[in-house]
Amino acid sequence: MCATCGCGDETGTRITVPHEHPHDHEHPHDHDHEHPHDHEHPHDHDHEHTHEHPHEPATETVTLEQKVLAKNDLTAERNRGWLAGRGVLALNVMSSPGSGKTTLLERTIADIGGQRRVSVVEGDQETMLDANRIKATGCAVVQVNTGAGCHLDAEMMRDALTALDPEPNSLLFIENVGNLVCPALFDLGEKSRVVVISVTEGTDKPLKYPHMFAAANLVIVNKADLLPYVDFDVDLCTKYARSVNPDLQMITLSATTGQGIAQWYDWIAKQ
């Protein structure tokens, strides 16, 4: 996770509300984060460096992760309360890059946006590309650029909610940064988690990335229109996914053609 890959530095995070006319300049959103690593210095013990090395790096790493996640979880609970107080349904949509998350959200907004107000928090390391696509649907959106970070966390979500100010009783999609590892570890205050995989990625994704699927409420197998042309076994993928999370719901659809899309809308309506 982040203690290993070093993506936890928030100094590069930017939150931007897209203009009506998309262009390149961005307005950084100032916020007074506390330093994300308010742990004690791990090497404040007294010893001389003339004996066998006493450090236990594995134990120190676990302690750091626990403190980071505990702080994140507290902020996430506050986000959850903020959202619940306004009747906003927040769904955290996660996937690897290229699975079709943005296309799915574009179609969803077009199909159900007339029935219910929808807004989106976009997460990417750089660019406004996905936020501009969502903005073109007429939907309210903010872009969170994480810099070196590979996931959204609860503080980023808090600041994004402040900038977005979603309407009461609305639907909020959170399009997380594309990868199947770190996003699973960070509670944002969402109601439910959705993992999107596509038939071009491989049947064995649930076994290779079990934490992502263990943390999810729903798995969407996207790009079903390509099934005749690729080696992907939906039944076997479902079996793998439920081997790590027996309660997982599975929907196979194509965000491009609309095949199976009604099941997705039914699932949202039941949340």
mmCIF file of C-alpha atoms in Angstrom, residues 3-200:
data_model
loop_
_atom_site.group_PDB
_atom_site.id
_atom_site.type_symbol
_atom_site.label_atom_id
_atom_site.label_comp_id
_atom_site.label_asym_id
_atom_site.label_seq_id
_atom_site.Cartn_x
_atom_site.Cartn_y
_atom_site.Cartn_z
ATOM 1 C CA ALA A 3 3.659 3.125 2.965
ATOM 2 C CA THR A 4 5.431 1.001 0.398
ATOM 3 C CA CYS A 5 4.848 2.972 -2.797
ATOM 4 C CA GLY A 6 5.210 6.386 -1.144
ATOM 5 C CA CYS A 7 2.076 7.896 -2.673
ATOM 6 C CA GLY A 8 0.811 9.365 0.598
ATOM 7 C CA ASP A 9 2.281 12.830 0.048
ATOM 8 C CA GLU A 10 -0.710 15.219 -0.218
ATOM 9 C CA THR A 11 1.326 18.301 -1.098
ATOM 10 C CA GLY A 12 0.538 17.801 -4.790
ATOM 11 C CA THR A 13 -3.238 17.476 -4.350
ATOM 12 C CA ARG A 14 -5.398 19.974 -6.294
ATOM 13 C CA ILE A 15 -9.190 20.319 -6.289
ATOM 14 C CA THR A 16 -10.678 22.141 -9.290
ATOM 15 C CA VAL A 17 -14.208 23.010 -10.375
ATOM 16 C CA PRO A 18 -14.316 22.905 -14.211
ATOM 17 C CA HIS A 19 -15.337 26.031 -16.113
ATOM 18 C CA GLU A 20 -18.088 26.042 -18.721
ATOM 19 C CA HIS A 21 -15.364 26.394 -21.355
ATOM 20 C CA PRO A 22 -12.755 23.699 -20.687
ATOM 21 C CA HIS A 23 -9.165 24.843 -20.933
ATOM 22 C CA ASP A 24 -5.906 23.993 -19.301
ATOM 23 C CA HIS A 25 -5.409 26.386 -16.426
ATOM 24 C CA GLU A 26 -6.404 25.168 -12.983
ATOM 25 C CA HIS A 27 -7.107 26.963 -9.709
ATOM 26 C CA PRO A 28 -5.560 25.156 -6.771
ATOM 27 C CA HIS A 29 -7.861 24.881 -3.744
ATOM 28 C CA ASP A 30 -6.121 25.896 -0.563
ATOM 29 C CA HIS A 31 -6.857 23.843 2.506
ATOM 30 C CA ASP A 32 -5.208 23.576 5.878
ATOM 31 C CA HIS A 33 -4.414 19.926 6.113
ATOM 32 C CA GLU A 34 -2.551 18.775 9.111
ATOM 33 C CA HIS A 35 0.571 16.922 8.296
ATOM 34 C CA PRO A 36 -0.672 13.444 7.241
ATOM 35 C CA HIS A 37 1.978 11.624 9.188
ATOM 36 C CA ASP A 38 1.657 12.954 12.740
ATOM 37 C CA HIS A 39 3.373 9.941 14.191
ATOM 38 C CA GLU A 40 6.171 10.012 16.681
ATOM 39 C CA HIS A 41 9.644 9.638 15.374
ATOM 40 C CA PRO A 42 10.192 5.894 15.175
ATOM 41 C CA HIS A 43 13.879 6.033 16.117
ATOM 42 C CA ASP A 44 13.891 7.880 19.448
ATOM 43 C CA HIS A 45 15.252 4.994 21.477
ATOM 44 C CA ASP A 46 18.667 5.100 23.049
ATOM 45 C CA HIS A 47 21.250 2.644 21.907
ATOM 46 C CA GLU A 48 24.673 2.566 20.513
ATOM 47 C CA HIS A 49 25.164 1.380 16.985
ATOM 48 C CA THR A 50 27.857 -1.095 17.945
ATOM 49 C CA HIS A 51 25.634 -4.131 18.441
ATOM 50 C CA GLU A 52 23.429 -6.264 16.177
ATOM 51 C CA HIS A 53 20.808 -4.118 14.450
ATOM 52 C CA PRO A 54 17.661 -4.126 16.654
ATOM 53 C CA HIS A 55 15.183 -2.451 14.244
ATOM 54 C CA GLU A 56 11.991 -4.267 13.314
ATOM 55 C CA PRO A 57 10.832 -2.484 10.142
ATOM 56 C CA ALA A 58 7.825 -4.734 9.590
ATOM 57 C CA THR A 59 6.356 -3.816 13.004
ATOM 58 C CA GLU A 60 6.981 -0.082 12.438
ATOM 59 C CA THR A 61 5.255 -0.210 9.041
ATOM 60 C CA VAL A 62 2.136 -1.789 10.523
ATOM 61 C CA THR A 63 2.008 0.875 13.251
ATOM 62 C CA LEU A 64 2.291 3.711 10.732
ATOM 63 C CA GLU A 65 -0.441 2.230 8.524
ATOM 64 C CA GLN A 66 -2.749 1.838 11.514
ATOM 65 C CA LYS A 67 -2.318 5.508 12.487
ATOM 66 C CA VAL A 68 -2.836 6.782 8.934
ATOM 67 C CA LEU A 69 -5.917 4.654 8.418
ATOM 68 C CA ALA A 70 -7.352 5.522 11.857
ATOM 69 C CA LYS A 71 -7.138 9.230 11.031
ATOM 70 C CA ASN A 72 -8.644 8.596 7.590
ATOM 71 C CA ASP A 73 -11.482 6.529 9.062
ATOM 72 C CA LEU A 74 -12.398 9.290 11.534
ATOM 73 C CA THR A 75 -12.656 11.839 8.716
ATOM 74 C CA ALA A 76 -14.601 9.317 6.620
ATOM 75 C CA GLU A 77 -17.171 8.921 9.401
ATOM 76 C CA ARG A 78 -17.593 12.695 9.482
ATOM 77 C CA ASN A 79 -18.056 12.709 5.702
ATOM 78 C CA ARG A 80 -20.651 9.933 6.040
ATOM 79 C CA GLY A 81 -22.562 11.941 8.612
ATOM 80 C CA TRP A 82 -22.375 15.079 6.430
ATOM 81 C CA LEU A 83 -23.747 13.158 3.439
ATOM 82 C CA ALA A 84 -26.443 11.401 5.455
ATOM 83 C CA GLY A 85 -27.592 14.690 6.937
ATOM 84 C CA ARG A 86 -28.301 15.940 3.400
ATOM 85 C CA GLY A 87 -29.730 12.684 2.107
ATOM 86 C CA VAL A 88 -26.928 12.366 -0.475
ATOM 87 C CA LEU A 89 -26.266 8.809 -1.718
ATOM 88 C CA ALA A 90 -22.512 8.469 -2.374
ATOM 89 C CA LEU A 91 -21.173 5.564 -4.441
ATOM 90 C CA ASN A 92 -17.408 5.005 -4.681
ATOM 91 C CA VAL A 93 -16.600 3.636 -8.163
ATOM 92 C CA MET A 94 -13.198 1.942 -8.433
ATOM 93 C CA SER A 95 -11.361 0.079 -11.188
ATOM 94 C CA SER A 96 -8.111 -0.273 -13.049
ATOM 95 C CA PRO A 97 -7.426 2.361 -15.738
ATOM 96 C CA GLY A 98 -9.382 1.817 -18.949
ATOM 97 C CA SER A 99 -12.226 -0.292 -17.575
ATOM 98 C CA GLY A 100 -14.821 2.233 -18.737
ATOM 99 C CA LYS A 101 -15.763 4.030 -15.498
ATOM 100 C CA THR A 102 -16.157 7.442 -17.108
ATOM 101 C CA THR A 103 -18.161 6.034 -20.025
ATOM 102 C CA LEU A 104 -20.426 4.244 -17.539
ATOM 103 C CA LEU A 105 -20.961 7.464 -15.581
ATOM 104 C CA GLU A 106 -21.644 9.481 -18.742
ATOM 105 C CA ARG A 107 -24.342 7.020 -19.802
ATOM 106 C CA THR A 108 -25.787 6.794 -16.291
ATOM 107 C CA ILE A 109 -26.057 10.579 -15.973
ATOM 108 C CA ALA A 110 -27.694 10.788 -19.416
ATOM 109 C CA ASP A 111 -30.225 8.058 -18.563
ATOM 110 C CA ILE A 112 -31.198 8.886 -14.971
ATOM 111 C CA GLY A 113 -29.982 12.445 -14.481
ATOM 112 C CA GLY A 114 -33.402 13.767 -15.455
ATOM 113 C CA GLN A 115 -34.999 11.834 -12.597
ATOM 114 C CA ARG A 116 -32.528 12.699 -9.854
ATOM 115 C CA ARG A 117 -29.823 15.312 -9.410
ATOM 116 C CA VAL A 118 -26.380 13.786 -9.926
ATOM 117 C CA SER A 119 -22.904 15.123 -9.185
ATOM 118 C CA VAL A 120 -19.443 13.605 -9.508
ATOM 119 C CA VAL A 121 -16.089 13.764 -7.735
ATOM 120 C CA GLU A 122 -13.384 12.831 -10.248
ATOM 121 C CA GLY A 123 -10.050 11.428 -9.075
ATOM 122 C CA ASP A 124 -6.960 11.292 -11.282
ATOM 123 C CA GLN A 125 -3.287 11.971 -10.746
ATOM 124 C CA GLU A 126 -3.280 14.680 -13.433
ATOM 125 C CA THR A 127 -5.444 16.452 -16.071
ATOM 126 C CA MET A 128 -9.050 17.632 -16.203
ATOM 127 C CA LEU A 129 -9.937 15.248 -19.042
ATOM 128 C CA ASP A 130 -12.523 13.119 -17.218
ATOM 129 C CA ALA A 131 -13.997 16.097 -15.343
ATOM 130 C CA ASN A 132 -14.530 17.872 -18.647
ATOM 131 C CA ARG A 133 -16.305 14.822 -20.068
ATOM 132 C CA ILE A 134 -18.621 14.741 -17.061
ATOM 133 C CA LYS A 135 -19.118 18.514 -17.211
ATOM 134 C CA ALA A 136 -20.272 18.147 -20.828
ATOM 135 C CA THR A 137 -23.249 16.076 -19.623
ATOM 136 C CA GLY A 138 -24.468 19.087 -17.627
ATOM 137 C CA CYS A 139 -23.581 17.413 -14.334
ATOM 138 C CA ALA A 140 -21.878 19.219 -11.444
ATOM 139 C CA VAL A 141 -18.322 17.919 -11.005
ATOM 140 C CA VAL A 142 -15.057 18.638 -9.231
ATOM 141 C CA GLN A 143 -11.674 17.211 -10.184
ATOM 142 C CA VAL A 144 -9.260 16.015 -7.519
ATOM 143 C CA ASN A 145 -5.733 15.674 -8.908
ATOM 144 C CA THR A 146 -3.661 13.639 -6.502
ATOM 145 C CA GLY A 147 -0.208 14.326 -7.932
ATOM 146 C CA ALA A 148 1.856 11.312 -6.939
ATOM 147 C CA GLY A 149 -1.050 9.743 -5.017
ATOM 148 C CA CYS A 150 -2.727 6.586 -6.321
ATOM 149 C CA HIS A 151 -6.048 6.918 -4.451
ATOM 150 C CA LEU A 152 -8.512 9.362 -2.947
ATOM 151 C CA ASP A 153 -8.622 9.621 0.832
ATOM 152 C CA ALA A 154 -11.188 10.978 3.274
ATOM 153 C CA GLU A 155 -9.577 14.430 3.590
ATOM 154 C CA MET A 156 -9.561 14.882 -0.178
ATOM 155 C CA MET A 157 -13.203 13.803 -0.176
ATOM 156 C CA ARG A 158 -14.051 16.320 2.551
ATOM 157 C CA ASP A 159 -12.485 19.148 0.556
ATOM 158 C CA ALA A 160 -14.148 17.970 -2.656
ATOM 159 C CA LEU A 161 -17.554 17.964 -0.930
ATOM 160 C CA THR A 162 -16.943 21.523 0.253
ATOM 161 C CA ALA A 163 -16.146 22.629 -3.307
ATOM 162 C CA LEU A 164 -18.962 20.618 -4.934
ATOM 163 C CA ASP A 165 -21.723 21.194 -2.350
ATOM 164 C CA PRO A 166 -24.012 18.442 -3.732
ATOM 165 C CA GLU A 167 -27.743 19.143 -3.576
ATOM 166 C CA PRO A 168 -29.817 17.524 -0.811
ATOM 167 C CA ASN A 169 -31.329 14.131 -1.713
ATOM 168 C CA SER A 170 -29.047 13.802 -4.746
ATOM 169 C CA LEU A 171 -26.811 11.029 -6.093
ATOM 170 C CA LEU A 172 -23.036 11.431 -5.879
ATOM 171 C CA PHE A 173 -20.588 9.286 -7.825
ATOM 172 C CA ILE A 174 -16.946 9.206 -6.748
ATOM 173 C CA GLU A 175 -14.730 8.091 -9.642
ATOM 174 C CA ASN A 176 -11.626 6.975 -7.788
ATOM 175 C CA VAL A 177 -8.074 6.984 -9.151
ATOM 176 C CA GLY A 178 -7.612 4.010 -11.461
ATOM 177 C CA ASN A 179 -5.930 1.080 -9.779
ATOM 178 C CA LEU A 180 -7.058 -2.066 -7.996
ATOM 179 C CA VAL A 181 -4.909 -1.759 -4.856
ATOM 180 C CA CYS A 182 -4.809 1.383 -2.667
ATOM 181 C CA PRO A 183 -8.373 2.721 -3.210
ATOM 182 C CA ALA A 184 -9.733 -0.360 -1.437
ATOM 183 C CA LEU A 185 -8.008 0.626 1.809
ATOM 184 C CA PHE A 186 -9.381 4.158 2.177
ATOM 185 C CA ASP A 187 -12.927 4.721 3.424
ATOM 186 C CA LEU A 188 -14.206 8.011 1.967
ATOM 187 C CA GLY A 189 -17.557 8.073 3.777
ATOM 188 C CA GLU A 190 -19.410 6.504 0.856
ATOM 189 C CA LYS A 191 -22.574 4.406 1.177
ATOM 190 C CA SER A 192 -21.405 1.598 -1.117
ATOM 191 C CA ARG A 193 -18.436 0.568 -3.224
ATOM 192 C CA VAL A 194 -18.601 -0.507 -6.857
ATOM 193 C CA VAL A 195 -15.731 -2.227 -8.671
ATOM 194 C CA VAL A 196 -15.743 -2.034 -12.473
ATOM 195 C CA ILE A 197 -13.709 -4.545 -14.458
ATOM 196 C CA SER A 198 -13.867 -5.103 -18.198
ATOM 197 C CA VAL A 199 -13.766 -8.251 -20.271
ATOM 198 C CA THR A 200 -10.482 -7.134 -21.820
#
